[in-house]
Coordinates of N, CA, C and O and ligand atoms in Angstrom, one line a residue:
X1 N 0.8 -1.2 0.0 CA 0.0 0.0 0.0 C 0.9 1.3 0.0 O 0.4 2.4 0.2
X2 N 2.2 1.1 -0.3 CA 3.1 2.2 -0.2 C 2.7 3.3 -1.3 O 3.0 4.4 -1.1
X3 N 2.1 2.8 -2.4 CA 1.8 3.7 -3.4 C 0.4 4.3 -3.4 O -0.1 4.9 -4.3
X4 N -0.3 4.0 -2.3 CA -1.7 4.6 -2.1 C -1.5 6.1 -2.0 O -0.6 6.6 -1.4
X5 N -2.5 6.8 -2.7 CA -2.4 8.3 -2.6 C -2.7 8.8 -1.3 O -3.3 8.2 -0.4
X6 N -2.3 10.1 -1.1 CA -2.7 10.8 0.1 C -4.2 10.9 0.2 O -4.9 10.9 -0.9
X7 N -4.8 11.0 1.4 CA -6.2 11.0 1.5 C -6.8 12.3 0.9 O -7.8 12.2 0.2
X8 N -6.1 13.4 1.0 CA -6.6 14.6 0.4 C -5.5 15.3 -0.4 O -4.4 15.5 0.1
X9 N -5.9 15.7 -1.6 CA -4.9 16.4 -2.5 C -5.7 17.6 -3.0 O -6.7 17.5 -3.6
X10 N -5.1 18.8 -2.7 CA -5.9 20.0 -3.0 C -5.8 20.4 -4.5 O -4.8 20.2 -5.1
X11 N -6.9 20.9 -5.0 CA -6.9 21.5 -6.3 C -6.1 22.8 -6.2 O -6.4 23.7 -5.4
X12 N -5.1 22.9 -7.0 CA -4.2 24.1 -7.0 C -4.8 25.2 -7.9 O -4.6 26.4 -7.7
X13 N -5.3 24.8 -9.1 CA -6.1 25.6 -10.0 C -6.9 24.7 -10.9 O -6.8 23.5 -10.7
X14 N -7.6 25.3 -11.8 CA -8.5 24.4 -12.6 C -7.6 23.4 -13.4 O -6.8 23.8 -14.2
X15 N -7.9 22.2 -13.1 CA -7.1 21.1 -13.9 C -5.8 20.8 -13.4 O -5.0 20.1 -14.0
X16 N -5.4 21.3 -12.2 CA -4.1 21.0 -11.6 C -4.3 20.6 -10.1 O -5.1 21.4 -9.4
X17 N -3.7 19.5 -9.7 CA -3.9 19.1 -8.3 C -2.5 18.8 -7.6 O -1.6 18.4 -8.3
X18 N -2.5 19.1 -6.3 CA -1.2 18.8 -5.6 C -0.9 17.3 -5.7 O -1.8 16.5 -5.6
X19 N 0.4 17.0 -5.8 CA 0.8 15.6 -5.8 C 0.4 14.8 -7.1 O 0.5 13.6 -7.1
X20 N -0.2 15.5 -8.1 CA -0.6 14.8 -9.3 C 0.3 15.3 -10.4 O 0.3 16.5 -10.8
X21 N 1.1 14.4 -11.0 CA 2.0 14.8 -12.1 C 1.3 15.0 -13.4 O 0.4 14.2 -13.7
X22 N 1.7 16.0 -14.1 CA 1.2 16.1 -15.5 C 2.1 15.3 -16.4 O 3.3 15.6 -16.5
X23 N 1.5 14.3 -17.0 CA 2.3 13.3 -17.8 C 2.0 13.4 -19.3 O 1.0 14.1 -19.7
X24 N 2.9 12.8 -20.1 CA 2.7 12.7 -21.5 C 1.4 11.8 -21.7 O 1.2 10.9 -20.9
X25 N 0.6 12.2 -22.7 CA -0.6 11.4 -23.0 C -0.2 10.0 -23.3 O -0.8 9.0 -22.8
X26 N 0.7 9.8 -24.2 CA 1.2 8.5 -24.6 C 2.7 8.7 -25.0 O 3.1 9.9 -25.1
X27 N 3.4 7.6 -25.2 CA 4.8 7.8 -25.7 C 4.8 8.4 -27.0 O 3.9 8.1 -27.9
X28 N 5.6 9.4 -27.2 CA 5.7 10.1 -28.5 C 6.0 9.1 -29.6 O 6.8 8.2 -29.5
X29 N 5.2 9.2 -30.7 CA 5.3 8.3 -31.8 C 4.5 7.0 -31.7 O 4.5 6.3 -32.7
X30 N 3.9 6.8 -30.6 CA 3.2 5.5 -30.4 C 1.9 5.5 -31.2 O 1.4 4.5 -31.6
X31 N 1.3 6.7 -31.4 CA 0.1 6.9 -32.1 C -0.1 8.3 -32.4 O 0.5 9.2 -31.7
X32 N -0.9 8.7 -33.4 CA -1.2 10.1 -33.7 C -2.0 10.8 -32.5 O -3.0 10.2 -32.1
X33 N -1.5 11.9 -32.1 CA -2.2 12.8 -31.2 C -1.6 14.1 -31.2 O -0.5 14.3 -31.8
X34 N -2.2 15.1 -30.6 CA -1.7 16.5 -30.6 C -2.0 17.3 -29.4 O -3.2 17.4 -29.1
X35 N -1.0 17.8 -28.7 CA -1.2 18.8 -27.6 C -2.2 18.3 -26.5 O -3.2 18.9 -26.3
X36 N -1.9 17.1 -25.9 CA -2.7 16.6 -24.9 C -1.9 16.0 -23.7 O -0.8 15.5 -24.0
X37 N -2.3 16.3 -22.5 CA -1.6 15.8 -21.3 C -2.6 14.8 -20.5 O -3.8 14.8 -20.7
X38 N -1.9 14.1 -19.7 CA -2.6 13.0 -18.9 C -2.3 13.2 -17.4 O -1.1 13.4 -17.1
X39 N -3.2 13.1 -16.5 CA -3.0 13.0 -15.1 C -3.8 11.9 -14.5 O -5.0 11.7 -14.9
X40 N -3.2 11.1 -13.7 CA -3.9 10.0 -13.0 C -4.4 10.5 -11.7 O -3.6 10.7 -10.8
X41 N -5.7 10.8 -11.5 CA -6.2 11.3 -10.3 C -6.4 10.2 -9.2 O -6.1 10.5 -8.1
X42 N -6.9 9.1 -9.7 CA -7.1 7.9 -8.8 C -6.6 6.7 -9.5 O -7.1 6.3 -10.5
X43 N -5.5 6.1 -9.0 CA -4.9 4.9 -9.6 C -4.5 3.9 -8.6 O -3.5 3.2 -8.8
X44 N -5.2 3.9 -7.5 CA -4.9 2.9 -6.4 C -5.0 1.5 -7.0 O -6.0 1.1 -7.6
X45 N -3.9 0.7 -6.7 CA -3.9 -0.7 -7.2 C -5.0 -1.5 -6.6 O -5.3 -2.6 -7.2
X46 N -5.6 -1.1 -5.6 CA -6.7 -1.9 -5.0 C -8.1 -1.5 -5.5 O -9.1 -2.0 -5.2
X47 N -8.1 -0.5 -6.4 CA -9.3 -0.2 -7.2 C -9.3 -0.9 -8.5 O -8.2 -1.0 -9.1
X48 N -10.4 -1.3 -9.0 CA -10.5 -2.0 -10.3 C -10.5 -1.0 -11.5 O -10.3 -1.3 -12.6
X49 N -10.7 0.3 -11.1 CA -10.7 1.3 -12.2 C -9.7 2.4 -11.8 O -9.1 2.5 -10.7
X50 N -9.4 3.3 -12.9 CA -8.6 4.5 -12.7 C -9.5 5.6 -13.1 O -10.3 5.5 -14.1
X51 N -9.2 6.8 -12.5 CA -9.8 8.0 -13.0 C -8.7 8.9 -13.4 O -7.8 9.3 -12.6
X52 N -8.7 9.3 -14.7 CA -7.7 10.1 -15.3 C -8.3 11.5 -15.7 O -9.5 11.6 -15.9
X53 N -7.4 12.5 -15.8 CA -7.8 13.8 -16.3 C -7.0 14.1 -17.5 O -5.7 14.1 -17.4
X54 N -7.6 14.3 -18.7 CA -6.9 14.6 -19.9 C -7.2 16.1 -20.2 O -8.4 16.5 -20.1
X55 N -6.2 16.8 -20.7 CA -6.5 18.1 -21.1 C -5.8 18.3 -22.5 O -4.6 18.1 -22.7
X56 N -6.7 18.8 -23.4 CA -6.3 19.0 -24.8 C -6.2 20.5 -25.0 O -7.1 21.2 -24.8
X57 N -5.0 21.0 -25.5 CA -4.9 22.4 -25.8 C -5.7 22.8 -27.0 O -6.1 21.9 -27.8
X58 N -6.0 24.1 -27.1 CA -6.8 24.5 -28.3 C -6.2 24.0 -29.6 O -5.0 24.1 -29.8
X59 N -7.1 23.4 -30.4 CA -6.7 22.8 -31.7 C -6.1 21.5 -31.6 O -5.7 20.9 -32.7
X60 N -5.9 20.9 -30.4 CA -5.3 19.6 -30.3 C -6.4 18.5 -30.3 O -7.6 18.7 -30.4
X61 N -5.9 17.2 -30.3 CA -6.8 16.1 -30.3 C -6.2 14.9 -29.7 O -4.9 14.7 -29.6
X62 N -7.0 14.0 -29.2 CA -6.6 12.6 -28.7 C -6.4 11.7 -29.9 O -6.7 12.1 -31.1
X63 N -6.0 10.5 -29.7 CA -5.8 9.5 -30.7 C -7.2 9.0 -31.2 O -8.1 8.7 -30.4
X64 N -7.3 8.8 -32.5 CA -8.5 8.1 -33.0 C -8.2 6.6 -32.8 O -7.2 6.1 -33.4
X65 N -9.0 5.9 -32.0 CA -8.7 4.6 -31.6 C -10.0 3.8 -31.2 O -11.0 4.4 -31.1
X66 N -9.8 2.5 -31.0 CA -10.9 1.7 -30.4 C -10.2 0.6 -29.6 O -9.0 0.3 -29.8
X67 N -10.9 0.0 -28.7 CA -10.4 -1.0 -27.8 C -11.6 -1.7 -27.2 O -12.7 -1.2 -27.2
X68 N -11.3 -2.9 -26.5 CA -12.4 -3.6 -25.9 C -12.8 -2.9 -24.6 O -14.0 -3.0 -24.3
X69 N -11.9 -2.3 -23.9 CA -12.4 -1.6 -22.7 C -13.2 -0.4 -22.9 O -13.2 0.2 -24.0
X70 N -14.0 0.0 -21.9 CA -14.9 1.1 -22.1 C -14.3 2.4 -21.5 O -13.3 2.3 -20.7
X71 N -14.8 3.5 -21.9 CA -14.5 4.8 -21.2 C -15.8 5.4 -20.7 O -16.8 5.4 -21.4
X72 N -15.7 5.9 -19.5 CA -16.8 6.7 -19.0 C -16.3 8.1 -18.8 O -15.3 8.3 -18.0
X73 N -16.8 9.1 -19.5 CA -16.1 10.4 -19.6 C -17.1 11.5 -19.1 O -18.3 11.5 -19.4
X74 N -16.6 12.4 -18.3 CA -17.3 13.7 -18.0 C -16.4 14.9 -18.4 O -15.2 15.0 -18.0
X75 N -17.0 15.7 -19.3 CA -16.2 17.0 -19.6 C -16.1 17.8 -18.4 O -17.1 18.0 -17.7
X76 N -14.9 18.3 -18.2 CA -14.6 19.1 -17.0 C -14.5 20.6 -17.3 O -14.9 21.4 -16.5
X77 N -13.9 20.9 -18.4 CA -13.7 22.4 -18.7 C -13.6 22.5 -20.2 O -13.2 21.6 -20.9
X78 N -13.9 23.7 -20.7 CA -13.7 24.0 -22.1 C -14.7 23.5 -23.1 O -15.8 23.0 -22.6
X79 N -14.4 23.5 -24.3 CA -15.3 23.1 -25.4 C -14.6 22.3 -26.4 O -13.4 22.5 -26.6
X80 N -15.3 21.5 -27.1 CA -14.7 20.8 -28.2 C -15.8 19.9 -28.8 O -17.0 20.1 -28.7
X81 N -15.3 18.9 -29.5 CA -16.1 17.9 -30.1 C -15.6 16.5 -29.8 O -14.4 16.3 -29.6
X82 N -16.5 15.5 -29.8 CA -16.1 14.1 -29.7 C -16.8 13.3 -30.8 O -17.9 13.6 -31.1
X83 N -16.1 12.3 -31.3 CA -16.6 11.3 -32.2 C -16.7 10.0 -31.4 O -15.7 9.6 -30.8
X84 N -17.9 9.4 -31.5 CA -18.1 8.1 -30.9 C -18.9 7.3 -31.9 O -20.1 7.6 -32.2
X85 N -18.3 6.3 -32.4 CA -18.9 5.5 -33.5 C -19.2 6.3 -34.7 O -18.3 7.0 -35.2
X86 N -20.5 6.5 -35.1 CA -20.8 7.2 -36.3 C -21.3 8.6 -35.9 O -21.9 9.3 -36.8
X87 N -21.1 9.0 -34.7 CA -21.7 10.3 -34.2 C -20.5 11.3 -33.9 O -19.5 10.9 -33.3
X88 N -20.8 12.6 -34.3 CA -19.9 13.7 -33.9 C -20.7 14.6 -33.0 O -21.8 15.1 -33.5
X89 N -20.3 15.0 -31.8 CA -21.1 15.8 -31.0 C -20.2 17.0 -30.4 O -19.0 16.8 -30.1
X90 N -20.9 18.1 -30.3 CA -20.3 19.3 -29.6 C -20.4 18.9 -28.1 O -21.5 18.5 -27.7
X91 N -19.3 19.2 -27.4 CA -19.4 18.9 -25.9 C -18.8 20.0 -25.1 O -18.0 20.8 -25.6
X92 N -19.3 20.1 -23.9 CA -18.9 21.2 -22.9 C -19.1 20.7 -21.5 O -19.4 19.5 -21.3
X93 N -18.8 21.6 -20.6 CA -18.7 21.2 -19.2 C -19.9 20.4 -18.7 O -21.0 20.7 -18.9
X94 N -19.5 19.2 -18.1 CA -20.4 18.3 -17.3 C -21.2 17.4 -18.2 O -22.0 16.6 -17.7
X95 N -21.0 17.5 -19.5 CA -21.6 16.5 -20.4 C -21.0 15.1 -20.1 O -19.8 15.0 -19.7
X96 N -21.7 14.1 -20.2 CA -21.3 12.7 -20.0 C -21.2 11.9 -21.3 O -22.2 12.0 -22.1
X97 N -20.2 11.2 -21.5 CA -20.0 10.5 -22.8 C -19.6 9.0 -22.4 O -18.6 8.8 -21.7
X98 N -20.4 8.1 -22.9 CA -20.1 6.7 -22.7 C -19.5 6.1 -24.0 O -20.2 6.3 -25.1
X99 N -18.3 5.5 -24.0 CA -17.7 5.0 -25.2 C -17.8 3.5 -25.0 O -17.1 2.9 -24.2
X100 N -18.6 2.8 -25.9 CA -18.7 1.4 -25.8 C -17.5 0.6 -26.3 O -16.6 1.2 -26.9
X101 N -17.5 -0.6 -26.0 CA -16.4 -1.5 -26.5 C -16.2 -1.5 -28.0 O -17.2 -1.4 -28.7
X102 N -15.0 -1.5 -28.4 CA -14.6 -1.6 -29.9 C -15.3 -0.6 -30.7 O -15.8 -0.9 -31.9
X103 N -15.4 0.6 -30.2 CA -16.1 1.7 -30.9 C -15.0 2.8 -31.2 O -14.4 3.3 -30.2
X104 N -14.9 3.3 -32.4 CA -13.9 4.3 -32.8 C -14.3 5.6 -32.0 O -15.5 6.0 -31.9
X105 N -13.3 6.3 -31.5 CA -13.6 7.5 -30.7 C -12.4 8.4 -30.8 O -11.2 8.0 -30.9
X106 N -12.7 9.7 -30.7 CA -11.6 10.7 -30.6 C -12.2 12.0 -30.0 O -13.4 12.3 -30.2
X107 N -11.4 12.7 -29.3 CA -11.8 14.0 -28.7 C -10.9 15.1 -29.4 O -9.7 14.9 -29.6
X108 N -11.6 16.2 -29.7 CA -10.9 17.4 -30.3 C -11.3 18.6 -29.5 O -12.5 18.9 -29.3
X109 N -10.3 19.4 -29.1 CA -10.5 20.7 -28.4 C -11.0 21.7 -29.5 O -10.6 21.6 -30.7
X110 N -11.7 22.7 -29.1 CA -12.0 23.8 -30.0 C -10.7 24.6 -30.3 O -9.7 24.4 -29.6
X111 N -10.7 25.5 -31.3 CA -9.5 26.3 -31.6 C -9.4 27.4 -30.5 O -8.3 27.9 -30.4
X112 N -10.4 27.7 -29.8 CA -10.4 28.9 -28.9 C -10.1 28.5 -27.5 O -9.6 29.2 -26.7
X113 N -10.5 27.2 -27.1 CA -10.5 26.8 -25.7 C -9.9 25.4 -25.6 O -10.0 24.6 -26.5
X114 N -9.2 25.1 -24.4 CA -8.8 23.8 -24.2 C -10.1 22.9 -23.9 O -11.1 23.4 -23.7
X115 N -9.9 21.6 -24.0 CA -10.9 20.7 -23.6 C -10.3 19.7 -22.5 O -9.4 19.0 -22.8
X116 N -10.9 19.8 -21.3 CA -10.4 19.0 -20.2 C -11.5 18.0 -19.9 O -12.7 18.4 -19.8
X117 N -11.2 16.7 -19.7 CA -12.2 15.7 -19.4 C -11.7 14.7 -18.4 O -10.5 14.3 -18.4
X118 N -12.6 14.2 -17.6 CA -12.3 13.1 -16.7 C -12.7 11.8 -17.4 O -13.7 11.8 -18.1
X119 N -11.9 10.8 -17.2 CA -12.1 9.5 -17.9 C -11.9 8.4 -17.0 O -10.8 8.2 -16.4
X120 N -12.9 7.6 -16.7 CA -12.9 6.4 -15.9 C -12.7 5.2 -16.8 O -13.3 5.1 -17.8
X121 N -11.7 4.4 -16.4 CA -11.4 3.2 -17.2 C -10.9 2.1 -16.3 O -10.5 2.2 -15.2
X122 N -11.1 0.8 -16.8 CA -10.6 -0.3 -16.1 C -9.1 -0.2 -15.9 O -8.4 0.3 -16.8
X123 N -8.7 -0.7 -14.8 CA -7.2 -0.7 -14.5 C -6.5 -1.6 -15.5 O -5.5 -1.3 -16.0
X124 N -7.1 -2.8 -15.6 CA -6.6 -3.8 -16.6 C -7.3 -3.6 -17.9 O -8.5 -3.7 -17.9
X125 N -6.5 -3.3 -18.9 CA -7.2 -3.0 -20.2 C -6.3 -3.4 -21.4 O -5.1 -3.5 -21.3
X126 N -7.0 -3.7 -22.5 CA -6.4 -4.0 -23.8 C -5.7 -2.8 -24.4 O -6.1 -1.7 -24.2
X127 N -4.8 -3.1 -25.3 CA -4.1 -2.0 -26.0 C -5.1 -1.4 -27.1 O -5.8 -2.1 -27.8
X128 N -5.1 0.0 -27.2 CA -5.9 0.6 -28.3 C -5.4 0.1 -29.7 O -4.3 -0.2 -29.9
X129 N -6.4 0.0 -30.6 CA -6.2 -0.3 -32.0 C -6.3 1.0 -32.8 O -7.2 1.8 -32.4
X130 N -5.5 1.2 -33.8 CA -5.6 2.3 -34.7 C -6.3 1.9 -36.0 O -6.1 0.7 -36.4
X131 N -7.0 2.8 -36.6 CA -7.6 2.4 -37.9 C -6.6 2.2 -39.0 O -5.6 2.9 -39.1
X132 N -6.8 1.1 -39.8 CA -6.0 1.0 -41.0 C -6.6 1.8 -42.1 O -7.6 2.5 -41.9
X133 N -6.0 1.8 -43.3 CA -6.4 2.7 -44.4 C -7.9 2.5 -44.8 O -8.6 3.4 -45.0
X134 N -8.2 1.2 -44.8 CA -9.6 0.8 -45.2 C -10.6 1.3 -44.2 O -11.7 1.8 -44.5
X135 N -10.3 1.1 -42.9 CA -11.2 1.5 -41.9 C -11.3 3.1 -41.8 O -12.4 3.6 -41.6
X136 N -10.2 3.7 -42.1 CA -10.2 5.2 -42.1 C -11.1 5.7 -43.3 O -11.9 6.6 -43.2
X137 N -11.0 5.0 -44.4 CA -11.8 5.3 -45.6 C -13.3 5.1 -45.3 O -14.1 6.0 -45.7
X138 N -13.6 4.0 -44.5 CA -15.0 3.8 -44.2 C -15.5 4.9 -43.2 O -16.6 5.4 -43.4
X139 N -14.7 5.3 -42.3 CA -15.1 6.4 -41.4 C -15.3 7.7 -42.2 O -16.2 8.5 -42.0
X140 N -14.4 8.0 -43.1 CA -14.4 9.2 -43.9 C -15.6 9.3 -44.9 O -15.9 10.4 -45.4
X141 N -16.2 8.2 -45.1 CA -17.4 8.1 -46.0 C -18.5 8.9 -45.3 O -19.5 9.4 -46.0
X142 N -18.5 9.0 -44.0 CA -19.4 9.8 -43.3 C -18.9 11.3 -43.3 O -17.9 11.6 -42.8
X143 N -19.7 12.2 -43.9 CA -19.2 13.6 -44.1 C -19.0 14.3 -42.8 O -18.0 15.1 -42.7
X144 N -19.8 14.0 -41.8 CA -19.6 14.7 -40.5 C -18.3 14.2 -39.9 O -17.6 15.0 -39.3
X145 N -18.0 12.9 -40.0 CA -16.7 12.4 -39.5 C -15.5 13.0 -40.3 O -14.5 13.3 -39.7
X146 N -15.7 13.0 -41.6 CA -14.6 13.6 -42.4 C -14.3 15.0 -42.0 O -13.1 15.4 -41.8
X147 N -15.3 15.8 -41.8 CA -15.1 17.2 -41.4 C -14.5 17.3 -40.0 O -13.6 18.1 -39.8
X148 N -14.9 16.4 -39.1 CA -14.4 16.3 -37.8 C -12.9 16.0 -37.8 O -12.1 16.7 -37.2
X149 N -12.5 15.0 -38.6 CA -11.1 14.6 -38.7 C -10.2 15.6 -39.3 O -9.0 15.7 -39.0
X150 N -10.8 16.4 -40.2 CA -10.0 17.5 -40.9 C -10.1 18.8 -40.2 O -9.4 19.8 -40.6
X151 N -10.8 18.9 -39.0 CA -10.9 20.2 -38.3 C -9.5 20.4 -37.6 O -8.8 19.5 -37.3
X152 N -9.3 21.7 -37.3 CA -8.0 22.1 -36.8 C -7.6 21.4 -35.5 O -8.5 21.2 -34.7
Ligands
MN1 MN1 -9.6 5.3 -25.8

Protein backbone atom coordinates (compact mmCIF):
# COMPACT_ATOMS: atom_id res chain seq x y z
CA UNK A 1 0.00 0.00 0.00
CA UNK A 2 3.06 2.25 -0.19
CA UNK A 3 1.80 3.75 -3.45
CA UNK A 4 -1.66 4.58 -2.11
CA UNK A 5 -2.37 8.28 -2.64
CA UNK A 6 -2.71 10.78 0.14
CA UNK A 7 -6.22 11.04 1.53
CA UNK A 8 -6.57 14.64 0.44
CA UNK A 9 -4.94 16.40 -2.46
CA UNK A 10 -5.87 20.00 -2.99
CA UNK A 11 -6.91 21.50 -6.30
CA UNK A 12 -4.25 24.11 -7.00
CA UNK A 13 -6.06 25.63 -9.96
CA UNK A 14 -8.46 24.43 -12.60
CA UNK A 15 -7.14 21.14 -13.91
CA UNK A 16 -4.12 20.95 -11.58
CA UNK A 17 -3.88 19.09 -8.28
CA UNK A 18 -1.24 18.82 -5.58
CA UNK A 19 0.83 15.60 -5.84
CA UNK A 20 -0.58 14.81 -9.31
CA UNK A 21 2.04 14.82 -12.05
CA UNK A 22 1.21 16.15 -15.50
CA UNK A 23 2.27 13.29 -17.80
CA UNK A 24 2.67 12.71 -21.49
CA UNK A 25 -0.59 11.44 -23.01
CA UNK A 26 1.22 8.51 -24.64
CA UNK A 27 4.79 7.75 -25.68
CA UNK A 28 5.72 10.11 -28.50
CA UNK A 29 5.32 8.34 -31.83
CA UNK A 30 3.19 5.52 -30.37
CA UNK A 31 0.07 6.86 -32.09
CA UNK A 32 -1.16 10.10 -33.66
CA UNK A 33 -2.24 12.78 -31.18
CA UNK A 34 -1.66 16.50 -30.64
CA UNK A 35 -1.24 18.75 -27.60
CA UNK A 36 -2.74 16.58 -24.86
CA UNK A 37 -1.65 15.80 -21.30
CA UNK A 38 -2.63 13.02 -18.88
CA UNK A 39 -2.99 13.02 -15.10
CA UNK A 40 -3.93 10.00 -13.02
CA UNK A 41 -6.22 11.34 -10.28
CA UNK A 42 -7.07 7.95 -8.78
CA UNK A 43 -4.93 4.95 -9.64
CA UNK A 44 -4.89 2.93 -6.45
CA UNK A 45 -3.90 -0.69 -7.24
CA UNK A 46 -6.72 -1.85 -4.95
CA UNK A 47 -9.30 -0.18 -7.17
CA UNK A 48 -10.48 -1.97 -10.31
CA UNK A 49 -10.67 1.33 -12.17
CA UNK A 50 -8.63 4.47 -12.67
CA UNK A 51 -9.84 8.03 -12.98
CA UNK A 52 -7.68 10.13 -15.26
CA UNK A 53 -7.83 13.76 -16.32
CA UNK A 54 -6.89 14.62 -19.88
CA UNK A 55 -6.48 18.13 -21.14
CA UNK A 56 -6.26 18.98 -24.83
CA UNK A 57 -4.87 22.40 -25.77
CA UNK A 58 -6.83 24.50 -28.30
CA UNK A 59 -6.66 22.85 -31.71
CA UNK A 60 -5.32 19.58 -30.29
CA UNK A 61 -6.79 16.09 -30.29
CA UNK A 62 -6.60 12.63 -28.75
CA UNK A 63 -5.81 9.51 -30.74
CA UNK A 64 -8.49 8.08 -33.04
CA UNK A 65 -8.70 4.56 -31.61
CA UNK A 66 -10.86 1.70 -30.41
CA UNK A 67 -10.40 -1.05 -27.83
CA UNK A 68 -12.36 -3.63 -25.89
CA UNK A 69 -12.36 -1.64 -22.66
CA UNK A 70 -14.91 1.10 -22.06
CA UNK A 71 -14.52 4.76 -21.24
CA UNK A 72 -16.84 6.75 -18.96
CA UNK A 73 -16.13 10.44 -19.61
CA UNK A 74 -17.27 13.69 -18.02
CA UNK A 75 -16.23 16.96 -19.64
CA UNK A 76 -14.57 19.09 -16.97
CA UNK A 77 -13.72 22.35 -18.73
CA UNK A 78 -13.66 24.02 -22.11
CA UNK A 79 -15.32 23.12 -25.38
CA UNK A 80 -14.73 20.75 -28.20
CA UNK A 81 -16.14 17.87 -30.14
CA UNK A 82 -16.07 14.14 -29.72
CA UNK A 83 -16.62 11.35 -32.17
CA UNK A 84 -18.11 8.12 -30.87
CA UNK A 85 -18.94 5.48 -33.47
CA UNK A 86 -20.81 7.24 -36.28
CA UNK A 87 -21.66 10.35 -34.25
CA UNK A 88 -19.87 13.68 -33.86
CA UNK A 89 -21.05 15.81 -30.96
CA UNK A 90 -20.26 19.27 -29.59
CA UNK A 91 -19.36 18.87 -25.92
CA UNK A 92 -18.94 21.18 -22.95
CA UNK A 93 -18.68 21.18 -19.18
CA UNK A 94 -20.43 18.35 -17.33
CA UNK A 95 -21.58 16.48 -20.42
CA UNK A 96 -21.30 12.70 -20.00
CA UNK A 97 -20.00 10.46 -22.77
CA UNK A 98 -20.08 6.66 -22.70
CA UNK A 99 -17.73 4.98 -25.15
CA UNK A 100 -18.75 1.37 -25.81
CA UNK A 101 -16.40 -1.52 -26.47
CA UNK A 102 -14.64 -1.62 -29.87
CA UNK A 103 -16.08 1.75 -30.94
CA UNK A 104 -13.94 4.33 -32.76
CA UNK A 105 -13.57 7.51 -30.73
CA UNK A 106 -11.62 10.74 -30.64
CA UNK A 107 -11.76 14.04 -28.73
CA UNK A 108 -10.87 17.40 -30.25
CA UNK A 109 -10.54 20.74 -28.45
CA UNK A 110 -12.01 23.83 -30.04
CA UNK A 111 -9.52 26.25 -31.56
CA UNK A 112 -10.35 28.88 -28.89
CA UNK A 113 -10.47 26.83 -25.68
CA UNK A 114 -8.82 23.76 -24.21
CA UNK A 115 -10.91 20.66 -23.59
CA UNK A 116 -10.43 18.97 -20.21
CA UNK A 117 -12.20 15.74 -19.36
CA UNK A 118 -12.31 13.09 -16.66
CA UNK A 119 -12.10 9.52 -17.92
CA UNK A 120 -12.87 6.42 -15.86
CA UNK A 121 -11.35 3.23 -17.21
CA UNK A 122 -10.60 -0.34 -16.13
CA UNK A 123 -7.22 -0.68 -14.49
CA UNK A 124 -6.56 -3.82 -16.58
CA UNK A 125 -7.21 -3.02 -20.21
CA UNK A 126 -6.35 -4.04 -23.76
CA UNK A 127 -4.14 -1.96 -26.02
CA UNK A 128 -5.87 0.57 -28.29
CA UNK A 129 -6.19 -0.30 -31.97
CA UNK A 130 -5.60 2.31 -34.68
CA UNK A 131 -7.64 2.38 -37.90
CA UNK A 132 -6.00 0.97 -41.01
CA UNK A 133 -6.43 2.74 -44.35
CA UNK A 134 -9.59 0.81 -45.23
CA UNK A 135 -11.18 1.54 -41.87
CA UNK A 136 -10.21 5.21 -42.12
CA UNK A 137 -11.82 5.29 -45.57
CA UNK A 138 -15.03 3.83 -44.15
CA UNK A 139 -15.06 6.44 -41.40
CA UNK A 140 -14.41 9.24 -43.89
CA UNK A 141 -17.38 8.14 -45.98
CA UNK A 142 -19.45 9.84 -43.28
CA UNK A 143 -19.19 13.56 -44.15
CA UNK A 144 -19.60 14.66 -40.53
CA UNK A 145 -16.72 12.42 -39.47
CA UNK A 146 -14.56 13.56 -42.39
CA UNK A 147 -15.13 17.22 -41.40
CA UNK A 148 -14.37 16.35 -37.77
CA UNK A 149 -11.12 14.56 -38.68
CA UNK A 150 -10.04 17.48 -40.89
CA UNK A 151 -10.86 20.18 -38.31
CA UNK A 152 -7.97 22.14 -36.81
MN1 LIG B 1 -9.64 5.30 -25.81
